[in-house]
mmCIF file of C-alpha atoms and ligand atoms in Angstrom:
data_model
loop_
_atom_site.group_PDB
_atom_site.id
_atom_site.type_symbol
_atom_site.label_atom_id
_atom_site.label_comp_id
_atom_site.label_asym_id
_atom_site.label_seq_id
_atom_site.Cartn_x
_atom_site.Cartn_y
_atom_site.Cartn_z
ATOM 1 C CA MET K 1260 201.220 -116.528 30.608
ATOM 2 C CA LYS K 1261 199.143 -114.437 28.188
ATOM 3 C CA ASN K 1262 197.885 -115.939 24.939
ATOM 4 C CA ILE K 1263 197.685 -113.650 21.945
ATOM 5 C CA LEU K 1264 196.347 -114.620 18.531
ATOM 6 C CA LEU K 1265 197.699 -112.907 15.419
ATOM 7 C CA ILE K 1266 195.208 -112.894 12.568
ATOM 8 C CA TYR K 1267 196.885 -112.246 9.244
ATOM 9 C CA THR K 1268 194.708 -110.779 6.491
ATOM 10 C CA GLY K 1269 197.356 -109.431 4.091
ATOM 11 C CA GLY K 1270 198.747 -105.988 3.257
ATOM 12 C CA THR K 1271 202.242 -104.566 2.914
ATOM 13 C CA ILE K 1272 203.344 -105.981 6.277
ATOM 14 C CA GLY K 1273 203.459 -109.504 4.844
ATOM 15 C CA MET K 1274 204.634 -108.744 1.311
ATOM 16 C CA GLU K 1275 207.924 -109.019 -0.487
ATOM 17 C CA ARG K 1276 209.174 -107.716 -3.829
ATOM 18 C CA ASP K 1277 208.804 -109.973 -6.820
ATOM 19 C CA PRO K 1278 212.350 -110.402 -8.217
ATOM 20 C CA VAL K 1279 211.084 -110.151 -11.795
ATOM 21 C CA ASP K 1280 208.715 -107.182 -11.922
ATOM 22 C CA ASN K 1281 209.434 -105.650 -8.464
ATOM 23 C CA SER K 1282 205.744 -105.626 -7.512
ATOM 24 C CA LEU K 1283 204.722 -106.334 -3.892
ATOM 25 C CA GLN K 1284 203.273 -109.806 -3.332
ATOM 26 C CA SER K 1285 202.008 -111.641 -0.233
ATOM 27 C CA VAL K 1286 204.338 -114.116 1.469
ATOM 28 C CA ASP K 1287 203.675 -117.112 3.681
ATOM 29 C CA PHE K 1288 202.753 -115.958 7.187
ATOM 30 C CA SER K 1289 204.952 -118.375 9.135
ATOM 31 C CA LYS K 1290 207.932 -116.955 7.239
ATOM 32 C CA LEU K 1291 206.803 -113.579 8.467
ATOM 33 C CA THR K 1292 206.558 -114.416 12.199
ATOM 34 C CA SER K 1293 209.819 -116.313 12.220
ATOM 35 C CA SER K 1294 211.549 -113.091 11.164
ATOM 36 C CA ILE K 1295 210.612 -111.576 14.554
ATOM 37 C CA PRO K 1296 211.944 -113.830 17.337
ATOM 38 C CA GLU K 1297 211.244 -111.033 19.873
ATOM 39 C CA LEU K 1298 207.493 -111.699 19.497
ATOM 40 C CA GLN K 1299 207.570 -114.576 21.956
ATOM 41 C CA ASN K 1300 208.802 -114.350 25.529
ATOM 42 C CA SER K 1301 208.237 -116.124 28.831
ATOM 43 C CA GLU K 1302 205.129 -114.061 29.554
ATOM 44 C CA ILE K 1303 203.475 -113.899 26.144
ATOM 45 C CA LYS K 1304 202.674 -116.822 23.866
ATOM 46 C CA VAL K 1305 201.815 -115.735 20.332
ATOM 47 C CA SER K 1306 199.876 -118.068 18.042
ATOM 48 C CA HIS K 1307 198.879 -117.225 14.512
ATOM 49 C CA THR K 1308 196.253 -117.907 11.929
ATOM 50 C CA SER K 1309 195.121 -116.215 8.751
ATOM 51 C CA ILE K 1310 191.984 -115.703 6.728
ATOM 52 C CA LYS K 1311 191.582 -118.273 3.929
ATOM 53 C CA GLU K 1312 192.513 -115.956 1.097
ATOM 54 C CA VAL K 1313 195.090 -113.313 2.043
ATOM 55 C CA ILE K 1314 194.338 -110.008 0.305
ATOM 56 C CA ASP K 1315 195.515 -106.508 -0.413
ATOM 57 C CA SER K 1316 193.082 -104.576 1.768
ATOM 58 C CA SER K 1317 191.730 -102.674 -1.249
ATOM 59 C CA ASN K 1318 189.794 -105.901 -1.888
ATOM 60 C CA MET K 1319 188.219 -105.881 1.576
ATOM 61 C CA ASN K 1320 184.500 -106.544 1.921
ATOM 62 C CA LYS K 1321 181.971 -107.988 4.371
ATOM 63 C CA LYS K 1322 182.924 -111.585 3.573
ATOM 64 C CA TYR K 1323 186.389 -111.025 5.111
ATOM 65 C CA TRP K 1324 185.006 -109.005 8.042
ATOM 66 C CA ILE K 1325 182.744 -111.926 8.897
ATOM 67 C CA GLU K 1326 185.732 -114.271 8.652
ATOM 68 C CA ILE K 1327 187.825 -112.109 10.999
ATOM 69 C CA ALA K 1328 184.955 -111.735 13.515
ATOM 70 C CA THR K 1329 184.293 -115.471 13.424
ATOM 71 C CA ILE K 1330 187.975 -116.281 14.111
ATOM 72 C CA ILE K 1331 187.830 -113.945 17.133
ATOM 73 C CA GLU K 1332 184.592 -115.547 18.361
ATOM 74 C CA LYS K 1333 185.963 -119.092 18.045
ATOM 75 C CA ASN K 1334 189.157 -118.249 19.939
ATOM 76 C CA TYR K 1335 187.678 -115.758 22.389
ATOM 77 C CA ASP K 1336 187.757 -117.936 25.509
ATOM 78 C CA GLU K 1337 191.296 -119.279 25.023
ATOM 79 C CA MET K 1338 192.942 -116.005 24.029
ATOM 80 C CA ASP K 1339 193.710 -112.925 26.135
ATOM 81 C CA GLY K 1340 193.826 -110.613 23.133
ATOM 82 C CA PHE K 1341 193.974 -110.389 19.341
ATOM 83 C CA VAL K 1342 196.199 -108.589 16.846
ATOM 84 C CA VAL K 1343 194.858 -108.268 13.305
ATOM 85 C CA LEU K 1344 197.524 -107.708 10.644
ATOM 86 C CA HIS K 1345 195.857 -105.725 7.903
ATOM 87 C CA GLY K 1346 196.734 -103.523 4.936
ATOM 88 C CA THR K 1347 196.703 -99.860 5.838
ATOM 89 C CA ASP K 1348 194.473 -98.731 2.947
ATOM 90 C CA THR K 1349 191.169 -99.897 4.429
ATOM 91 C CA MET K 1350 192.242 -100.601 7.990
ATOM 92 C CA ALA K 1351 190.059 -97.785 9.350
ATOM 93 C CA TYR K 1352 186.988 -99.311 7.665
ATOM 94 C CA SER K 1353 187.735 -102.807 8.958
ATOM 95 C CA ALA K 1354 188.472 -101.626 12.498
ATOM 96 C CA SER K 1355 185.136 -99.746 12.450
ATOM 97 C CA ALA K 1356 183.209 -102.693 11.003
ATOM 98 C CA ILE K 1357 184.680 -105.199 13.457
ATOM 99 C CA SER K 1358 183.936 -102.858 16.380
ATOM 100 C CA PHE K 1359 180.234 -102.912 15.462
ATOM 101 C CA MET K 1360 180.270 -106.682 14.995
ATOM 102 C CA LEU K 1361 181.739 -107.388 18.442
ATOM 103 C CA GLU K 1362 179.157 -106.338 21.012
ATOM 104 C CA GLY K 1363 180.201 -106.742 24.663
ATOM 105 C CA LEU K 1364 183.906 -107.134 23.764
ATOM 106 C CA GLN K 1365 186.030 -107.455 26.921
ATOM 107 C CA LYS K 1366 189.426 -108.085 25.298
ATOM 108 C CA ALA K 1367 191.750 -106.108 23.054
ATOM 109 C CA VAL K 1368 191.492 -106.410 19.280
ATOM 110 C CA ILE K 1369 194.383 -104.377 17.851
ATOM 111 C CA PHE K 1370 194.654 -103.704 14.113
ATOM 112 C CA THR K 1371 198.120 -102.963 12.834
ATOM 113 C CA GLY K 1372 200.209 -103.195 9.666
ATOM 114 C CA SER K 1373 203.134 -101.357 8.161
ATOM 115 C CA GLN K 1374 204.187 -98.981 5.432
ATOM 116 C CA ILE K 1375 207.260 -101.066 4.551
ATOM 117 C CA PRO K 1376 207.213 -104.904 4.300
ATOM 118 C CA ILE K 1377 208.435 -106.830 7.322
ATOM 119 C CA GLY K 1378 211.453 -108.285 5.531
ATOM 120 C CA ALA K 1379 212.767 -104.910 4.328
ATOM 121 C CA ARG K 1380 215.657 -103.293 6.167
ATOM 122 C CA ARG K 1381 213.877 -100.073 7.180
ATOM 123 C CA THR K 1382 210.587 -101.763 8.023
ATOM 124 C CA ASP K 1383 208.181 -100.220 10.522
ATOM 125 C CA ALA K 1384 206.429 -103.597 10.861
ATOM 126 C CA LYS K 1385 208.438 -105.000 13.741
ATOM 127 C CA GLU K 1386 207.787 -102.138 16.133
ATOM 128 C CA ASN K 1387 204.105 -101.974 15.195
ATOM 129 C CA LEU K 1388 203.660 -105.692 15.635
ATOM 130 C CA ILE K 1389 205.653 -106.138 18.852
ATOM 131 C CA THR K 1390 203.986 -103.157 20.555
ATOM 132 C CA SER K 1391 200.516 -104.291 19.428
ATOM 133 C CA VAL K 1392 201.156 -107.715 20.972
ATOM 134 C CA GLU K 1393 202.343 -106.090 24.182
ATOM 135 C CA ILE K 1394 199.251 -103.854 24.370
ATOM 136 C CA ALA K 1395 196.924 -106.758 23.579
ATOM 137 C CA ALA K 1396 198.535 -108.762 26.387
ATOM 138 C CA SER K 1397 198.351 -105.941 28.929
ATOM 139 C CA GLY K 1398 194.730 -106.663 29.841
ATOM 140 C CA LYS K 1399 194.052 -102.919 29.902
ATOM 141 C CA ILE K 1400 192.290 -102.479 26.554
ATOM 142 C CA LYS K 1401 188.824 -103.908 25.927
ATOM 143 C CA GLU K 1402 187.912 -102.531 22.525
ATOM 144 C CA VAL K 1403 188.875 -102.544 18.844
ATOM 145 C CA CYS K 1404 191.867 -100.257 18.229
ATOM 146 C CA VAL K 1405 194.399 -99.296 15.602
ATOM 147 C CA TYR K 1406 198.042 -99.216 16.698
ATOM 148 C CA PHE K 1407 200.419 -97.446 14.360
ATOM 149 C CA GLU K 1408 203.654 -95.504 14.880
ATOM 150 C CA ASP K 1409 203.498 -94.713 18.592
ATOM 151 C CA LYS K 1410 199.768 -94.151 18.910
ATOM 152 C CA LEU K 1411 196.942 -96.378 20.046
ATOM 153 C CA LEU K 1412 193.675 -95.094 18.556
ATOM 154 C CA ARG K 1413 190.058 -96.152 18.890
ATOM 155 C CA GLY K 1414 189.428 -98.163 15.719
ATOM 156 C CA ASN K 1415 186.114 -96.580 14.779
ATOM 157 C CA ARG K 1416 187.539 -93.049 15.238
ATOM 158 C CA THR K 1417 190.522 -93.675 12.990
ATOM 159 C CA VAL K 1418 191.269 -92.423 9.476
ATOM 160 C CA LYS K 1419 194.235 -93.088 7.206
ATOM 161 C CA VAL K 1420 195.793 -89.675 6.629
ATOM 162 C CA ASN K 1421 199.149 -90.396 5.011
ATOM 163 C CA SER K 1422 200.349 -92.879 2.407
ATOM 164 C CA GLU K 1423 204.000 -91.836 2.612
ATOM 165 C CA GLN K 1424 204.936 -91.162 6.254
ATOM 166 C CA PHE K 1425 205.158 -93.831 8.960
ATOM 167 C CA GLU K 1426 202.542 -91.887 10.907
ATOM 168 C CA ALA K 1427 199.725 -93.021 8.638
ATOM 169 C CA PHE K 1428 196.734 -92.825 10.991
ATOM 170 C CA ASN K 1429 195.000 -90.281 13.123
ATOM 171 C CA SER K 1430 191.784 -89.934 15.070
ATOM 172 C CA PRO K 1431 191.022 -86.242 14.631
ATOM 173 C CA ASN K 1432 187.867 -86.268 16.754
ATOM 174 C CA PHE K 1433 189.030 -88.484 19.593
ATOM 175 C CA PRO K 1434 192.129 -88.460 21.826
ATOM 176 C CA THR K 1435 194.663 -91.306 21.852
ATOM 177 C CA LEU K 1436 194.062 -94.364 24.053
ATOM 178 C CA ALA K 1437 197.790 -94.718 24.642
ATOM 179 C CA ASP K 1438 200.968 -92.878 23.657
ATOM 180 C CA ILE K 1439 204.023 -94.983 23.154
ATOM 181 C CA GLY K 1440 207.563 -93.856 23.918
ATOM 182 C CA ILE K 1441 210.039 -95.502 26.267
ATOM 183 C CA ASN K 1442 206.939 -96.424 28.272
ATOM 184 C CA ILE K 1443 203.421 -97.208 27.140
ATOM 185 C CA LYS K 1444 201.331 -94.400 28.625
ATOM 186 C CA TYR K 1445 197.681 -95.464 28.774
ATOM 187 C CA ASN K 1446 195.052 -92.721 28.816
ATOM 188 C CA LYS K 1447 192.452 -94.574 30.879
ATOM 189 C CA ASN K 1448 189.876 -91.791 30.794
ATOM 190 C CA ASN K 1449 189.528 -92.312 27.047
ATOM 191 C CA PHE K 1450 188.876 -96.067 27.200
ATOM 192 C CA TYR K 1451 185.532 -97.387 25.994
ATOM 193 C CA LYS K 1452 183.392 -98.902 28.719
ATOM 194 C CA THR K 1453 180.392 -101.151 28.288
ATOM 195 C CA GLU K 1454 178.088 -102.788 30.818
ATOM 196 C CA GLU K 1455 177.753 -105.869 28.620
ATOM 197 C CA GLN K 1456 180.143 -108.585 29.694
ATOM 198 C CA GLN K 1457 179.182 -111.275 27.214
ATOM 199 C CA LEU K 1458 180.573 -111.245 23.669
ATOM 200 C CA LYS K 1459 177.858 -111.234 21.011
ATOM 201 C CA VAL K 1460 179.049 -111.402 17.413
ATOM 202 C CA HIS K 1461 176.860 -109.810 14.738
ATOM 203 C CA THR K 1462 177.490 -111.009 11.225
ATOM 204 C CA GLU K 1463 174.468 -109.569 9.402
ATOM 205 C CA PHE K 1464 175.889 -106.887 7.130
ATOM 206 C CA SER K 1465 174.214 -105.101 4.241
ATOM 207 C CA GLU K 1466 176.065 -103.612 1.260
ATOM 208 C CA ASP K 1467 173.200 -101.360 0.259
ATOM 209 C CA VAL K 1468 175.150 -98.151 0.938
ATOM 210 C CA ALA K 1469 176.394 -95.339 -1.316
ATOM 211 C CA VAL K 1470 178.437 -92.186 -0.745
ATOM 212 C CA LEU K 1471 177.731 -88.901 -2.463
ATOM 213 C CA LYS K 1472 180.629 -86.467 -2.185
ATOM 214 C CA LEU K 1473 179.502 -82.933 -2.903
ATOM 215 C CA PHE K 1474 181.633 -80.473 -4.844
ATOM 216 C CA PRO K 1475 180.912 -77.023 -6.238
ATOM 217 C CA GLY K 1476 179.107 -77.444 -9.549
ATOM 218 C CA ILE K 1477 177.846 -80.998 -8.997
ATOM 219 C CA THR K 1478 175.003 -81.692 -11.410
ATOM 220 C CA GLU K 1479 171.450 -82.874 -10.824
ATOM 221 C CA LYS K 1480 172.181 -85.908 -13.009
ATOM 222 C CA VAL K 1481 175.084 -87.059 -10.835
ATOM 223 C CA VAL K 1482 173.245 -86.447 -7.549
ATOM 224 C CA SER K 1483 170.140 -88.213 -8.794
ATOM 225 C CA SER K 1484 171.983 -91.286 -10.023
ATOM 226 C CA ILE K 1485 173.843 -91.755 -6.721
ATOM 227 C CA LEU K 1486 170.751 -91.127 -4.589
ATOM 228 C CA ASN K 1487 168.883 -93.756 -6.564
ATOM 229 C CA SER K 1488 171.654 -96.325 -6.382
ATOM 230 C CA ALA K 1489 171.147 -97.508 -2.779
ATOM 231 C CA ASN K 1490 168.796 -97.465 0.202
ATOM 232 C CA ASN K 1491 171.326 -95.862 2.533
ATOM 233 C CA ILE K 1492 173.145 -92.752 1.389
ATOM 234 C CA ILE K 1493 175.953 -90.835 3.057
ATOM 235 C CA ILE K 1494 176.340 -87.305 1.790
ATOM 236 C CA GLU K 1495 179.789 -85.887 2.378
ATOM 237 C CA THR K 1496 178.962 -82.230 2.879
ATOM 238 C CA PHE K 1497 181.018 -79.072 3.353
ATOM 239 C CA GLY K 1498 182.280 -77.750 6.711
ATOM 240 C CA SER K 1499 179.797 -78.182 9.549
ATOM 241 C CA GLY K 1500 177.361 -80.099 7.326
ATOM 242 C CA ASN K 1501 176.405 -77.609 4.622
ATOM 243 C CA ALA K 1502 175.118 -78.409 1.152
ATOM 244 C CA THR K 1503 173.761 -76.444 -1.772
ATOM 245 C CA ASN K 1504 170.220 -75.302 -1.058
ATOM 246 C CA ARG K 1505 169.152 -75.236 -4.714
ATOM 247 C CA LYS K 1506 165.547 -76.365 -5.142
ATOM 248 C CA TRP K 1507 166.399 -79.371 -7.354
ATOM 249 C CA PHE K 1508 168.820 -80.722 -4.747
ATOM 250 C CA LEU K 1509 166.416 -80.497 -1.817
ATOM 251 C CA LYS K 1510 163.602 -81.958 -3.913
ATOM 252 C CA LEU K 1511 165.710 -84.995 -4.797
ATOM 253 C CA LEU K 1512 166.580 -85.568 -1.136
ATOM 254 C CA LYS K 1513 162.948 -85.177 -0.049
ATOM 255 C CA ASN K 1514 161.815 -87.817 -2.547
ATOM 256 C CA VAL K 1515 164.438 -90.267 -1.349
ATOM 257 C CA ILE K 1516 163.447 -89.799 2.306
ATOM 258 C CA LYS K 1517 159.754 -90.122 1.383
ATOM 259 C CA ALA K 1518 160.603 -93.519 -0.112
ATOM 260 C CA GLU K 1519 161.813 -94.658 3.372
ATOM 261 C CA LYS K 1520 165.490 -94.508 2.453
ATOM 262 C CA SER K 1521 168.048 -93.099 4.904
ATOM 263 C CA ILE K 1522 170.288 -90.116 4.198
ATOM 264 C CA VAL K 1523 173.178 -89.350 6.528
ATOM 265 C CA ASN K 1524 175.144 -86.102 6.635
ATOM 266 C CA CYS K 1525 178.906 -86.556 7.150
ATOM 267 C CA SER K 1526 181.394 -83.700 6.808
ATOM 268 C CA GLN K 1527 184.278 -83.662 4.333
ATOM 269 C CA CYS K 1528 186.320 -82.088 7.154
ATOM 270 C CA LEU K 1529 188.393 -84.517 9.193
ATOM 271 C CA ALA K 1530 187.924 -82.685 12.492
ATOM 272 C CA GLY K 1531 184.862 -81.010 13.970
ATOM 273 C CA GLU K 1532 181.269 -82.071 13.666
ATOM 274 C CA VAL K 1533 178.129 -81.762 11.589
ATOM 275 C CA THR K 1534 175.642 -79.369 13.186
ATOM 276 C CA GLN K 1535 172.634 -79.029 10.944
ATOM 277 C CA GLY K 1536 170.970 -75.635 11.345
ATOM 278 C CA ILE K 1537 173.937 -73.317 11.948
ATOM 279 C CA TYR K 1538 173.720 -72.093 8.343
ATOM 280 C CA GLU K 1539 170.742 -71.731 6.061
ATOM 281 C CA THR K 1540 172.488 -74.282 3.815
ATOM 282 C CA SER K 1541 172.063 -76.984 6.444
ATOM 283 C CA SER K 1542 168.825 -76.034 8.215
ATOM 284 C CA ASN K 1543 166.768 -77.394 5.307
ATOM 285 C CA LEU K 1544 168.512 -80.761 5.657
ATOM 286 C CA ASN K 1545 167.284 -80.904 9.227
ATOM 287 C CA LYS K 1546 163.734 -80.101 8.214
ATOM 288 C CA ILE K 1547 163.492 -82.806 5.558
ATOM 289 C CA GLY K 1548 164.860 -85.559 7.806
ATOM 290 C CA VAL K 1549 168.547 -85.913 6.890
ATOM 291 C CA ILE K 1550 170.373 -87.553 9.820
ATOM 292 C CA SER K 1551 173.480 -85.913 11.240
ATOM 293 C CA ALA K 1552 176.539 -88.141 11.646
ATOM 294 C CA LYS K 1553 177.902 -85.492 14.050
ATOM 295 C CA ASP K 1554 181.613 -86.217 14.625
ATOM 296 C CA MET K 1555 181.689 -89.717 13.117
ATOM 297 C CA THR K 1556 184.298 -90.517 10.475
ATOM 298 C CA THR K 1557 182.961 -91.425 7.029
ATOM 299 C CA GLU K 1558 184.536 -94.873 7.544
ATOM 300 C CA ALA K 1559 182.543 -95.389 10.743
ATOM 301 C CA ALA K 1560 179.347 -93.984 9.205
ATOM 302 C CA ILE K 1561 179.557 -96.310 6.178
ATOM 303 C CA THR K 1562 180.219 -99.454 8.214
ATOM 304 C CA LYS K 1563 177.649 -98.485 10.870
ATOM 305 C CA LEU K 1564 174.999 -98.117 8.162
ATOM 306 C CA MET K 1565 176.012 -101.483 6.661
ATOM 307 C CA PHE K 1566 175.775 -103.019 10.123
ATOM 308 C CA LEU K 1567 172.432 -101.427 11.066
ATOM 309 C CA ASP K 1568 170.860 -102.037 7.667
ATOM 310 C CA GLY K 1569 171.702 -105.720 7.982
ATOM 311 C CA TRP K 1570 170.406 -105.951 11.500
ATOM 312 C CA CYS K 1571 167.466 -103.576 12.058
ATOM 313 C CA THR K 1572 163.966 -104.498 11.020
ATOM 314 C CA ASN K 1573 162.842 -101.018 9.963
ATOM 315 C CA THR K 1574 164.119 -97.569 8.957
ATOM 316 C CA LYS K 1575 163.020 -95.909 12.206
ATOM 317 C CA GLU K 1576 164.986 -98.360 14.367
ATOM 318 C CA LYS K 1577 168.028 -98.013 12.093
ATOM 319 C CA GLU K 1578 167.969 -94.207 12.239
ATOM 320 C CA THR K 1579 167.409 -94.124 16.010
ATOM 321 C CA LEU K 1580 170.421 -96.385 16.578
ATOM 322 C CA PHE K 1581 172.550 -94.538 14.029
ATOM 323 C CA ILE K 1582 172.712 -91.359 16.133
ATOM 324 C CA LYS K 1583 173.505 -93.268 19.331
ATOM 325 C CA SER K 1584 176.971 -94.352 20.389
ATOM 326 C CA LEU K 1585 177.111 -98.129 19.966
ATOM 327 C CA ARG K 1586 180.894 -98.610 20.454
ATOM 328 C CA GLY K 1587 182.173 -95.115 21.196
ATOM 329 C CA GLU K 1588 182.187 -94.010 17.537
ATOM 330 C CA ILE K 1589 180.148 -90.799 18.073
ATOM 331 C CA SER K 1590 180.130 -88.239 20.875
ATOM 332 C CA ASN K 1591 176.912 -87.994 22.852
HETATM 333 N N1 LIG C 2686 197.671 -101.728 -0.508
HETATM 334 C C1 LIG C 2686 198.120 -102.162 0.814
HETATM 335 C C2 LIG C 2686 196.902 -102.673 1.566
HETATM 336 O O1 LIG C 2686 196.173 -101.895 2.117
HETATM 337 C C3 LIG C 2686 198.791 -101.056 1.514
HETATM 338 C C4 LIG C 2686 199.282 -101.402 2.890
HETATM 339 O O2 LIG C 2686 199.300 -102.512 3.334
HETATM 340 O O3 LIG C 2686 199.721 -100.487 3.590
HETATM 341 O O4 LIG C 2686 196.673 -103.851 1.612
#
């Protein structure tokens, strides 16, 4: 018998329409599981719990991540795997954050949700939930993943790409961990492997992070105010990591780095990687000490910086760890 714990955090999957104003509102979780009798069978026992305050995932922050990680830690020995029911909007961020928090994870933690509420006739929730439970119980997966519409993806490689289609997620820089059709086809070569066998849960998270998205014509005033708003900055650059090489821009970056703050270069492109130095417009970034996020998603880069800033004792240690793969989020 395999024991799987469902952790409900909110999102469309557990909502129903308010009869008065037609807006989507969260429902009681036990009502939700009882609408899927197929969840339980003779081989899999599914238990459930939820975070204290169920939320639309647009309200996600480190407080809830810590709550989810702590639930996993407390139930780790008794359970064979975990399924986290989460709103799709920030699922990629949460899956990334939780992957960093759970060092030495040896069980599956599968994030899933749905585009249509579980009680609605055309819902995609049942398939997503039942297959996630089955994957979590298989014993094959030992990492944090996102399962959605026939694909099992590494959580910290995932991005939400569609708010309309059932196929809402993708991992443009990493192949699928499993493809689901009549059979569940696991792609073992893509699984994350770690030497560490003991779960260690990290709950120190910083929120001292800002994102600067470049666009043609961005002003010095805007760049300066974002650079000065936090100690860890992600610049979303063009293509393979290019940015304007105007003097004022480089001077602002230099001053920030001189003040021991970290600047990370993440591309606005979904696929491909940042390679500083291919173009003149990125070679200066290299010289002044901007760190390349290579093929990391912005979601992974943000949560990794939050994680490292909360945990590392100095900027050097943080920056050294940032460019290393901690949970398979960046290619070596
Ligand atoms: N706004 C919802 C959420 O992310 C959307 C969803 O569940 O898909 O919580």
